Short mmCIF file of N, CA, C and O in Angstrom, two decimals:
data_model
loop_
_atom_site.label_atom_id
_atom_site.label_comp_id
_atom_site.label_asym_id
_atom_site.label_seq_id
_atom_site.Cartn_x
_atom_site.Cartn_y
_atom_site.Cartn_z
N UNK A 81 0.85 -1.18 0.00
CA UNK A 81 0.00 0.00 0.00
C UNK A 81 0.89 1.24 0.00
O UNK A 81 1.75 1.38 0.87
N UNK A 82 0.69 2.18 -1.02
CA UNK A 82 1.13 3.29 -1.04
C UNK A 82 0.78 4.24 0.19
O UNK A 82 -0.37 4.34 0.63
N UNK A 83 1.77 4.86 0.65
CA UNK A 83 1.64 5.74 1.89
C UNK A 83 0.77 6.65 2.18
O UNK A 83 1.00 7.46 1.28
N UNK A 84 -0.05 7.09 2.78
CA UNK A 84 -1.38 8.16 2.46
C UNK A 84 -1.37 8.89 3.70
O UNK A 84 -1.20 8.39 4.81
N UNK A 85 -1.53 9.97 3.47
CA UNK A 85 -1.57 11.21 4.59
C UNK A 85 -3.05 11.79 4.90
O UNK A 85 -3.35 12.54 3.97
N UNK A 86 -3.61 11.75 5.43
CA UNK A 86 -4.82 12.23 5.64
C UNK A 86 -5.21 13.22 6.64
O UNK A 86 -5.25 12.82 7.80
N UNK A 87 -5.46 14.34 6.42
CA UNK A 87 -5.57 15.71 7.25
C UNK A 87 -6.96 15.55 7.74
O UNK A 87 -7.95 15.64 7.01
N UNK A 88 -6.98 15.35 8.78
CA UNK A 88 -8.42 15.21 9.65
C UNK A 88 -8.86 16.74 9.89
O UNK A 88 -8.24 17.75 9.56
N UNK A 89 -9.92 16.67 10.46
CA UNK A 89 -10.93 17.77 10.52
C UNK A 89 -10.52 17.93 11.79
O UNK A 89 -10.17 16.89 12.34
N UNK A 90 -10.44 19.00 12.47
CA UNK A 90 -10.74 19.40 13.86
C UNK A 90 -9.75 18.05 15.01
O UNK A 90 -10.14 17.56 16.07
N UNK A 91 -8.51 17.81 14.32
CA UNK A 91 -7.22 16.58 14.48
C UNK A 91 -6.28 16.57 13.81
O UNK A 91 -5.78 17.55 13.26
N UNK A 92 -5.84 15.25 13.76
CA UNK A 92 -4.38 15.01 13.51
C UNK A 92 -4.02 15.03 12.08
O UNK A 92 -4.79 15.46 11.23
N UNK A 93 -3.50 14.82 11.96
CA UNK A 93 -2.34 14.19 10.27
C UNK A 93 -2.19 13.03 10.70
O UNK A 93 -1.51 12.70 11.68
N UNK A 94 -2.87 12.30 9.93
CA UNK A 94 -3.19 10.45 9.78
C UNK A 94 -2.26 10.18 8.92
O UNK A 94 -2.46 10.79 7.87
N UNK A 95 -0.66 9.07 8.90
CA UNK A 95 -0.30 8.38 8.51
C UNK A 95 -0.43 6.98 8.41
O UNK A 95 -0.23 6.14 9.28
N UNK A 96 -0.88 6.80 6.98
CA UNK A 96 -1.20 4.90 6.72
C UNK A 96 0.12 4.72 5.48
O UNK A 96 0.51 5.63 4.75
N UNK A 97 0.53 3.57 5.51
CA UNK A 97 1.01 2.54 4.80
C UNK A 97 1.94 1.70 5.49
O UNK A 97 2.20 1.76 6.69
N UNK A 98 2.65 0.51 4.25
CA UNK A 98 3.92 -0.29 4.95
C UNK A 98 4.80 0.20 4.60
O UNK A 98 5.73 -0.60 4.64
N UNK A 99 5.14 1.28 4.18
CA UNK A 99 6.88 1.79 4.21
C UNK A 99 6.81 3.13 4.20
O UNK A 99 6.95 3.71 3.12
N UNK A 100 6.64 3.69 5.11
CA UNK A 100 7.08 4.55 5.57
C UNK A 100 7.74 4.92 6.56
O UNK A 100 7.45 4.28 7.58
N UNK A 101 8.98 6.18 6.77
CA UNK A 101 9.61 5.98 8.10
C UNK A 101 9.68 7.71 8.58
O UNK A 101 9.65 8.63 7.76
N UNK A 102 9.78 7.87 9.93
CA UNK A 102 9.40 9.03 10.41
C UNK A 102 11.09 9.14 11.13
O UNK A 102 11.72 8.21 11.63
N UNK A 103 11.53 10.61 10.98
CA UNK A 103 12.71 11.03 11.48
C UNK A 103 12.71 12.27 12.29
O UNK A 103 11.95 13.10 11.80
N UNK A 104 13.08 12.53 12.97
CA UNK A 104 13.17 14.00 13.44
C UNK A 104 14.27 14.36 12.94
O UNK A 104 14.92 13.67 12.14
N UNK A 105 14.71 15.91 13.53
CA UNK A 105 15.43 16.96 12.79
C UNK A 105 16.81 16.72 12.41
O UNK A 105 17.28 17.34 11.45
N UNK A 106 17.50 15.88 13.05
CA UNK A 106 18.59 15.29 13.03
C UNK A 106 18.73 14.10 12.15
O UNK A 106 19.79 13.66 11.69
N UNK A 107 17.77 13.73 12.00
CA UNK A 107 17.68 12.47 10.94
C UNK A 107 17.40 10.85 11.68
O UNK A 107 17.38 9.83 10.99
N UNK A 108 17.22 10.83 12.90
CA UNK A 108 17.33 9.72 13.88
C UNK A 108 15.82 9.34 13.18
O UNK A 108 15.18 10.26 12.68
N UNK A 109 15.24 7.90 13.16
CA UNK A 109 14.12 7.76 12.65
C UNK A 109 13.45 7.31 14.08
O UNK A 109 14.13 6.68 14.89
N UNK A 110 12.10 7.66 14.37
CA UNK A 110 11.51 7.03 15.39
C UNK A 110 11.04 5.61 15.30
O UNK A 110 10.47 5.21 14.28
N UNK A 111 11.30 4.64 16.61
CA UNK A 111 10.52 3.57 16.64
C UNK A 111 8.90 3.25 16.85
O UNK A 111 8.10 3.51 17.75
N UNK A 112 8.80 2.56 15.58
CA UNK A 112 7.24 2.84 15.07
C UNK A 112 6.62 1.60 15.77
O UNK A 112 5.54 1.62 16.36
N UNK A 113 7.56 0.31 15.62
CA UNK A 113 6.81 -0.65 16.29
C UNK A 113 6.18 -1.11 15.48
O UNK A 113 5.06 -1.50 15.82
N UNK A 114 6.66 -1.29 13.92
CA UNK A 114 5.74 -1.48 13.33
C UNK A 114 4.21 -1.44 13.06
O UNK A 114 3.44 -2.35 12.73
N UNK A 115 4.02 -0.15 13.30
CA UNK A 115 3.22 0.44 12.69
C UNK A 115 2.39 0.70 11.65
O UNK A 115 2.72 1.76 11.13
N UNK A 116 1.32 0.12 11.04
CA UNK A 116 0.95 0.93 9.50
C UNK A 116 0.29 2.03 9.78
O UNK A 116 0.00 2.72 8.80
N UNK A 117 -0.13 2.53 11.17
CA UNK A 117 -0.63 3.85 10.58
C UNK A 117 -0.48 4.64 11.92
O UNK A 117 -0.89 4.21 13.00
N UNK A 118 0.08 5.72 11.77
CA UNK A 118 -0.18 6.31 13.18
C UNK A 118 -0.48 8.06 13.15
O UNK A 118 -0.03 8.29 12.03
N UNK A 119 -0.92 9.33 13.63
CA UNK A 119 -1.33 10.13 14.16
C UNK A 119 -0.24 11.40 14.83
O UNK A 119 0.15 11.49 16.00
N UNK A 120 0.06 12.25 13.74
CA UNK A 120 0.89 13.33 13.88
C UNK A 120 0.22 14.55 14.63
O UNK A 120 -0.84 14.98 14.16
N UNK A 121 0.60 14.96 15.43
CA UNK A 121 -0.26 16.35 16.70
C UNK A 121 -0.21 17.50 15.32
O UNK A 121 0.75 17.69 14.56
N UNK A 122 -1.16 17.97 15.30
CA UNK A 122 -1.01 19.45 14.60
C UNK A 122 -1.32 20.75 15.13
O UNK A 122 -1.05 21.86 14.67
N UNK A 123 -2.02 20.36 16.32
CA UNK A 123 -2.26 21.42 17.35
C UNK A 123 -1.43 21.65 18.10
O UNK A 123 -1.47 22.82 18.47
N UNK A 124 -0.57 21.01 18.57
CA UNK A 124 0.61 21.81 19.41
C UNK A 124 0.28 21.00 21.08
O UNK A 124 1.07 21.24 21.99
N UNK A 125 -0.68 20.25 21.28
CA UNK A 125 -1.13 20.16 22.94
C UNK A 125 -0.84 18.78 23.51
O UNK A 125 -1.01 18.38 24.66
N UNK A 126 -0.27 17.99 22.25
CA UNK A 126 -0.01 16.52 22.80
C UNK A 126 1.25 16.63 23.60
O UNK A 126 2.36 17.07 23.28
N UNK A 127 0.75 16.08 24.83
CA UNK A 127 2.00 15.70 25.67
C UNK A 127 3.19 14.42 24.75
O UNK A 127 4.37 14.78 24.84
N UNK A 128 3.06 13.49 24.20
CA UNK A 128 3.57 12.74 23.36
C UNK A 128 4.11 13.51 21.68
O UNK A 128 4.07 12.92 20.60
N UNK A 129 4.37 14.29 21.81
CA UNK A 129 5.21 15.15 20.20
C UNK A 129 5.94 14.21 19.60
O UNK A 129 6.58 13.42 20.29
N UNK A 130 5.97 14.15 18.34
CA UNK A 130 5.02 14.86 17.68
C UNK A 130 3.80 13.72 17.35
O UNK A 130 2.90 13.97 16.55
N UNK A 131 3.88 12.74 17.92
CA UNK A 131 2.42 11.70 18.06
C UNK A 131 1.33 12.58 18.67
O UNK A 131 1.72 13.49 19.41
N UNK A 132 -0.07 12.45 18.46
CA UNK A 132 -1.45 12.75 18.73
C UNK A 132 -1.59 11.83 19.80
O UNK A 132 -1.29 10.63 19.74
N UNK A 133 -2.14 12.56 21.01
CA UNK A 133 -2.65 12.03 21.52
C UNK A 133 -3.82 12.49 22.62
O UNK A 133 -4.00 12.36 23.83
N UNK A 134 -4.70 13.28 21.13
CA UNK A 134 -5.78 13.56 21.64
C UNK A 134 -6.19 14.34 22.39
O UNK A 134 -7.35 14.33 22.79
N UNK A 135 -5.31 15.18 22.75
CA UNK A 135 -5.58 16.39 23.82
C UNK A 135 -6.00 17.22 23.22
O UNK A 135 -6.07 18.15 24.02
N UNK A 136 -6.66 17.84 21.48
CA UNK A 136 -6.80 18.46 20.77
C UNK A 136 -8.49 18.67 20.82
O UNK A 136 -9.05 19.73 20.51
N UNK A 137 -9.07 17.62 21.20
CA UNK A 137 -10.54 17.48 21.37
C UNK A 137 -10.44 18.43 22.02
O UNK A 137 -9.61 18.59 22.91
N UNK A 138 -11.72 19.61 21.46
CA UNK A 138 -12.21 20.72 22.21
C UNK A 138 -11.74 21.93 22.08
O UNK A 138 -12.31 22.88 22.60
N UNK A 139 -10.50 22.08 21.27
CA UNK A 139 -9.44 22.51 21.63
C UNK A 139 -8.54 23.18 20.62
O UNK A 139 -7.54 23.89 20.76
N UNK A 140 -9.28 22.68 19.43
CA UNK A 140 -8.26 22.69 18.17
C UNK A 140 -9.46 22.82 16.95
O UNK A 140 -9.99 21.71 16.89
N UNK A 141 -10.08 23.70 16.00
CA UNK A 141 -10.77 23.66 15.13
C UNK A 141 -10.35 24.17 13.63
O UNK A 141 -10.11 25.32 13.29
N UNK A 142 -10.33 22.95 12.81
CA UNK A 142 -9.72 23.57 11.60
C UNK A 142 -10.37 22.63 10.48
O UNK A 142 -9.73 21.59 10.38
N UNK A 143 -11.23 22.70 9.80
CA UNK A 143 -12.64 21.97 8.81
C UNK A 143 -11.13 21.36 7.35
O UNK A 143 -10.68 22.08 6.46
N UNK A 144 -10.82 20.19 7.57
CA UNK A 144 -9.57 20.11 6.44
C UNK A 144 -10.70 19.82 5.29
O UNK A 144 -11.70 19.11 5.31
N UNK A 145 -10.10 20.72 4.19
CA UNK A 145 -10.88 20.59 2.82
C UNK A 145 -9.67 20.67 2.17
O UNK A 145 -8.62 21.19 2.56
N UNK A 146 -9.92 20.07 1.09
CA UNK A 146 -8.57 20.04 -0.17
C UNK A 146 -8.39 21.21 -0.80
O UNK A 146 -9.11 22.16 -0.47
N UNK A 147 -7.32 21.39 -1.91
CA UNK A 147 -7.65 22.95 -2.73
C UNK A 147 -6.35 22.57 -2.89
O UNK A 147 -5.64 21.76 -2.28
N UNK A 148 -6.10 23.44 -4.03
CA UNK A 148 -5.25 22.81 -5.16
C UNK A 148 -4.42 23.96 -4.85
O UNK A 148 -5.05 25.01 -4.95
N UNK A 149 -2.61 24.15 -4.35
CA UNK A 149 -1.77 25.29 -4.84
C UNK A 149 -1.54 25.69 -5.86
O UNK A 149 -1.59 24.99 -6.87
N UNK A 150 -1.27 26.73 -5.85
CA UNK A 150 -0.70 27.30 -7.32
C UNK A 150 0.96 26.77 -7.80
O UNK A 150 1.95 26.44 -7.15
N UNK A 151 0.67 26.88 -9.21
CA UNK A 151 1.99 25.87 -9.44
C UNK A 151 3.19 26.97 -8.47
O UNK A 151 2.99 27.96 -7.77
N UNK A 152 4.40 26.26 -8.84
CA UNK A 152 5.57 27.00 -7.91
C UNK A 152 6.30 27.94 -9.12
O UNK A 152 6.25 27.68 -10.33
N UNK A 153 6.96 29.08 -8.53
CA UNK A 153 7.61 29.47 -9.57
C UNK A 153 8.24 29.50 -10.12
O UNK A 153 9.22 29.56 -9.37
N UNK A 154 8.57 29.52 -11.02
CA UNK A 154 10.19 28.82 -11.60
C UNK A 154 11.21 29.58 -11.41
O UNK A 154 11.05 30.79 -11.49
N UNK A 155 12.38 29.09 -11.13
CA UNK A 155 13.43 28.88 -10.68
C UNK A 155 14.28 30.19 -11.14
O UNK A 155 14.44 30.14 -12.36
N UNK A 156 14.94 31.47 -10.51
CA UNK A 156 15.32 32.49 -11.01
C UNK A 156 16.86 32.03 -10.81
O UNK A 156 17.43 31.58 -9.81
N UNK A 157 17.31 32.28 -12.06
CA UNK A 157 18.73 32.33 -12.13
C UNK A 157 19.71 33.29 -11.41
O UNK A 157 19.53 34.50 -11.54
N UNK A 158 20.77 32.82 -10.65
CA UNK A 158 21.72 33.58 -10.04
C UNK A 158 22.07 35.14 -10.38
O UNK A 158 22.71 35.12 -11.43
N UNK A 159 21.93 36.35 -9.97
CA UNK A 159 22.30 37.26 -10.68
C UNK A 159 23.40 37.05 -10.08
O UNK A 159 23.47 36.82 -8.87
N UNK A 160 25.03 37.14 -11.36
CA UNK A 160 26.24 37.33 -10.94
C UNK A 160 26.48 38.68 -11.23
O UNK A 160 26.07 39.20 -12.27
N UNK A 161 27.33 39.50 -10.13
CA UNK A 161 27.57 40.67 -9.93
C UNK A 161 28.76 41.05 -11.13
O UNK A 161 29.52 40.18 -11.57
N UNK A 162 28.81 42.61 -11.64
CA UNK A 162 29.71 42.62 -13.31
C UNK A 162 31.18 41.98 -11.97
O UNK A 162 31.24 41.90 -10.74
N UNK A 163 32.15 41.65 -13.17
CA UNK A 163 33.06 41.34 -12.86
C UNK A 163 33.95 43.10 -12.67
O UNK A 163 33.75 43.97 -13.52
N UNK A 164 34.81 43.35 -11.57
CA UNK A 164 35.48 43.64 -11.56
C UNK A 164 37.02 44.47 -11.42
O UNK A 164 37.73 44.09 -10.49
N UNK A 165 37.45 45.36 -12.13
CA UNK A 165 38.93 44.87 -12.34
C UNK A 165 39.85 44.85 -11.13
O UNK A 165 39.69 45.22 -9.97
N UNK A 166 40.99 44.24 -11.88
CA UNK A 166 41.75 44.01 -10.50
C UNK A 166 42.31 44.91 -10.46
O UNK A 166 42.57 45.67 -11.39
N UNK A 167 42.69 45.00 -9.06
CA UNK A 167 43.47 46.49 -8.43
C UNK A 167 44.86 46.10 -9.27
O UNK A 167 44.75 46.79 -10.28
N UNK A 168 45.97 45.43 -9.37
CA UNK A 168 46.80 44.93 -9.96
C UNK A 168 47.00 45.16 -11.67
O UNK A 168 48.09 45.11 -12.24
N UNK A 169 45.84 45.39 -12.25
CA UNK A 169 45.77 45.21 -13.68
C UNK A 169 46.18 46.12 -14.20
O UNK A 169 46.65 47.03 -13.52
N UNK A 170 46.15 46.21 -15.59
CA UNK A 170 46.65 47.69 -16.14
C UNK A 170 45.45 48.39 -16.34
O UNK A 170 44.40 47.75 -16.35
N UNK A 171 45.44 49.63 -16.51
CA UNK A 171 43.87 50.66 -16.41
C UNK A 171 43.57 50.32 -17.75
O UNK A 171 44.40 50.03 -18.61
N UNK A 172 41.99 50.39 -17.91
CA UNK A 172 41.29 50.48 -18.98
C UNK A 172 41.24 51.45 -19.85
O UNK A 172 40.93 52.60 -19.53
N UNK A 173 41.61 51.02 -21.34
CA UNK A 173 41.68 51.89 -21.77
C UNK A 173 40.60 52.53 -22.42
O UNK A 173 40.76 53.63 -22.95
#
């Protein structure tokens, strides 16, 4: 099963599948315990971070509906600054 994220209503960020792996900031991956699906806090109130655990009931209201971003923008090329001359060189003529 492909991995699926599911943004709950008025809750968590629902992770389902069999291969997926969760890391924090450092890159350490957490023990899932084999897991296929488990429950990311998005409210900020779970004593267990960044796992859900429900302390959000009552507490947390946000109606998840889909909606499409706008594409991204493409990619602006480096402005390189003019070159130059060297203090060393001969003057321009």
């Amino acid at each position: 099963m492909a991995t699926k994220l599911t943004v709950l209503s008025n809750g968590s960020l629902r992770v389902d599948g069999t291969d997926f792996e969760l890391v924090d900031a450092q890159g350490n991956s957490y023990g899932l315990g084999g897991r296929e699906r488990i429950s990311i806090c998005r409210c900020g109130l779970s004593k267990n971070k960044p796992f859900c655990d429900g302390s959000h009931k009552g507490h947390f209201e946000h109606n998840a509906e889909a909606f499409d971003l706008p594409a991204p923008k493409p990619a602006t090329p480096p402005i390189t600054p003019p070159a130059t001359p060297d203090a060393g060189a001969a003057p321009l003529a």
